[in-house]
Amino acid sequence: MALGNDNELRELIRKVALLNAVQHCGKAQVGPIVGKLLGEVPDLRSKAKELTALVNNILSEVNGLSFEEQKDTVEQKWPETQKKEKSEEAEKKLLPLPNASKYPQIVTRFSPNPDCVLHLGSARAIILSHEYAQAYNGKFILRFEDTDPKVKRPSLIFYDKIRKDLNWLGCKVDEEYIQSDRLPIYYEYAERLLRDGNAYVCTCIPEEFKNKTIKSIPCPCRNLSPSEHLERWRQMLSGGYAEGQAVMRVKTDLCHPNPAVRDWPALRIIDTAKFPHPRVGSKYRVWPLYNMAAGLDDHLLGVTHIIRGKEHLTNGVRQEFMYKHLGWEYPTAIHYGRLKITGAFLSKSKIIQGINDGIYSGFDDPRLATFAAIRKRGITAAAVKKMIIDVGSKPADVTLSWENLFSYNRKILDSITDRYFFVSEPFRLAVKAIPRVFNAKLLLHPDNAQRGYRQTLVNPIGKDGVCSFWVTKKDAELAEVGVMVRLMELFNIKITSKAEKRLEASFASESYQDARGAKARLIQWIVTEDSLPCKVVMPDASTVEGVAESACKRLKPDDVVQFERFGFVRIDEAAPNLTTYYAHK
Ligand SMILES: [Zn+2]
């Protein structure tokens, strides 16, 4: 049987070719593919020539797909291959986890409060936790910490938006938990702590409690019997106390050098008739505070490594007292430094306020540093990931700029995006004396002819051989009469006159050498009949109006392309209302 008729073999070649393409920015090479196939199926060695021909055949199809299509196919058909690659990548980059050998399986978690969308400020916690779990073949948990229905009130829309952001970042969640589903569990441990005399229900006025603990003096509640506290606890649950009248505290060391650690509050009453929880309404009135819920869950969900900002150091100290009471061992905690991004605006409350006040168009407003906003601008998840992994988990503070992120993104986009001409603030240019019809074939990518080309006809009319182009206002303003300019990839012209809104020129020559000799400016152009209106939304939310070459009709939402001499943009709406978002230069 001819190899070409063997469907199983064809499918295997397709797989190997696609994996190779995805590893090499969309361009698969025949040599390594044949090598891999011969390694996997030794019987093929006698038919190497026929195999190479078949591989070439399938390769042209695979290389004809866009990088995105290639990645999608691989992710859908062979997701296990992607998982392995990612973990290999991570292991190379991340420092080894401390105590890794102590645990049978590494378990990490990301635990957001669904009171806002995620932004770059969360990137470190998410990506490091996920990458470490992947690198060690472990488990990555998403835990919604939604136990404050009053002040940091969760909202239903954010649970899904957060899931979507993680998905976009490529951080696959192995298990998901929602703390508002787990209140009976927290109650059970609260009772255990009370019964064992390791916690108490404090009914003191907060100010008086504070004045005493600062002097290391126990409040009057602390030394009452466990049965008295269990009774108070039942009162808390049944409504015997109003909001603010009682709080359960975990016993610590009243002489602890940090007064903020001393007998920290673990559960409090919230009037859920007034402040119903978006998921469970008024079902519960006693809600755990952060250290109680997070502390219990880390143990109960088997978290082995907590990767979090160093602002949580004191919380770790608080929780260790509870762990001791329960006879548990505290997980390994890694505290990384603060990651600041200059110019990025990372306050959740200000983001929400700005949206409510109509200052921002939504969570994806280009001025914001939310994942939704950077995604809309064509910043890739891979760039965010690479940047965070390079920064790592060191405790020192790190300040990055948008430009750092752009440079990671540019490296990723440069080889995989198609090029098109876009002319902002179009200015009319009439070129005379064009000697013939030019059928301009412009490469979609200057270094990769395989990506194909776009075509435009420069068809001079009349005895003067005139053709009309759009050029940018800026290029028009810089043009000087008598000076040579090169229309990129087309021909050279000499400016003959310059007037308000109109520039005239005559054909000079074709060769690029002439342009180099004359140090001519290279400018992008669009034949006026071959253009379509195009808007670009800029990072400051302003809009640049212009025209794009008509080949841009083929672009679909979410495509990212480079507008030459302008920048990378993501297509938000396809033609005829072509609208794009600006990523960066
Ligand atoms: Zn008290």
mmCIF file of N, CA, C and O and ligand atoms in Angstrom, residues 200 202-204 209 219-222, ligand 1:
data_model
loop_
_atom_site.group_PDB
_atom_site.id
_atom_site.type_symbol
_atom_site.label_atom_id
_atom_site.label_comp_id
_atom_site.label_asym_id
_atom_site.label_seq_id
_atom_site.Cartn_x
_atom_site.Cartn_y
_atom_site.Cartn_z
ATOM 1 N N TYR A 200 -12.634 31.972 71.602
ATOM 2 C CA TYR A 200 -13.704 32.450 72.477
ATOM 3 C C TYR A 200 -14.559 33.472 71.762
ATOM 4 O O TYR A 200 -14.120 34.091 70.785
ATOM 5 N N CYS A 202 -16.067 36.918 71.905
ATOM 6 C CA CYS A 202 -15.782 38.160 72.615
ATOM 7 C C CYS A 202 -16.917 39.147 72.359
ATOM 8 O O CYS A 202 -17.276 39.404 71.206
ATOM 9 N N THR A 203 -17.465 39.673 73.459
ATOM 10 C CA THR A 203 -18.577 40.618 73.309
ATOM 11 C C THR A 203 -18.141 42.021 73.724
ATOM 12 O O THR A 203 -18.967 42.895 73.954
ATOM 13 N N CYS A 204 -16.824 42.209 73.833
ATOM 14 C CA CYS A 204 -16.328 43.522 74.250
ATOM 15 C C CYS A 204 -16.525 44.545 73.135
ATOM 16 O O CYS A 204 -16.559 44.199 71.952
ATOM 17 N N PHE A 209 -11.405 46.183 73.865
ATOM 18 C CA PHE A 209 -10.610 44.974 73.622
ATOM 19 C C PHE A 209 -9.192 45.374 73.204
ATOM 20 O O PHE A 209 -8.202 44.838 73.696
ATOM 21 N N CYS A 219 -9.139 40.108 77.781
ATOM 22 C CA CYS A 219 -10.429 40.767 77.971
ATOM 23 C C CYS A 219 -11.267 39.879 78.902
ATOM 24 O O CYS A 219 -10.952 38.708 79.105
ATOM 25 N N PRO A 220 -12.366 40.414 79.467
ATOM 26 C CA PRO A 220 -13.155 39.622 80.433
ATOM 27 C C PRO A 220 -13.726 38.339 79.844
ATOM 28 O O PRO A 220 -14.042 37.411 80.584
ATOM 29 N N CYS A 221 -13.842 38.258 78.516
ATOM 30 C CA CYS A 221 -14.434 37.059 77.911
ATOM 31 C C CYS A 221 -13.435 35.894 77.869
ATOM 32 O O CYS A 221 -13.824 34.733 77.986
ATOM 33 N N ARG A 222 -12.196 36.215 77.679
ATOM 34 C CA ARG A 222 -11.191 35.215 77.286
ATOM 35 C C ARG A 222 -11.155 33.988 78.200
ATOM 36 O O ARG A 222 -11.012 32.859 77.719
HETATM 37 ZN ZN ZN B 1 -13.992 40.194 75.140
#
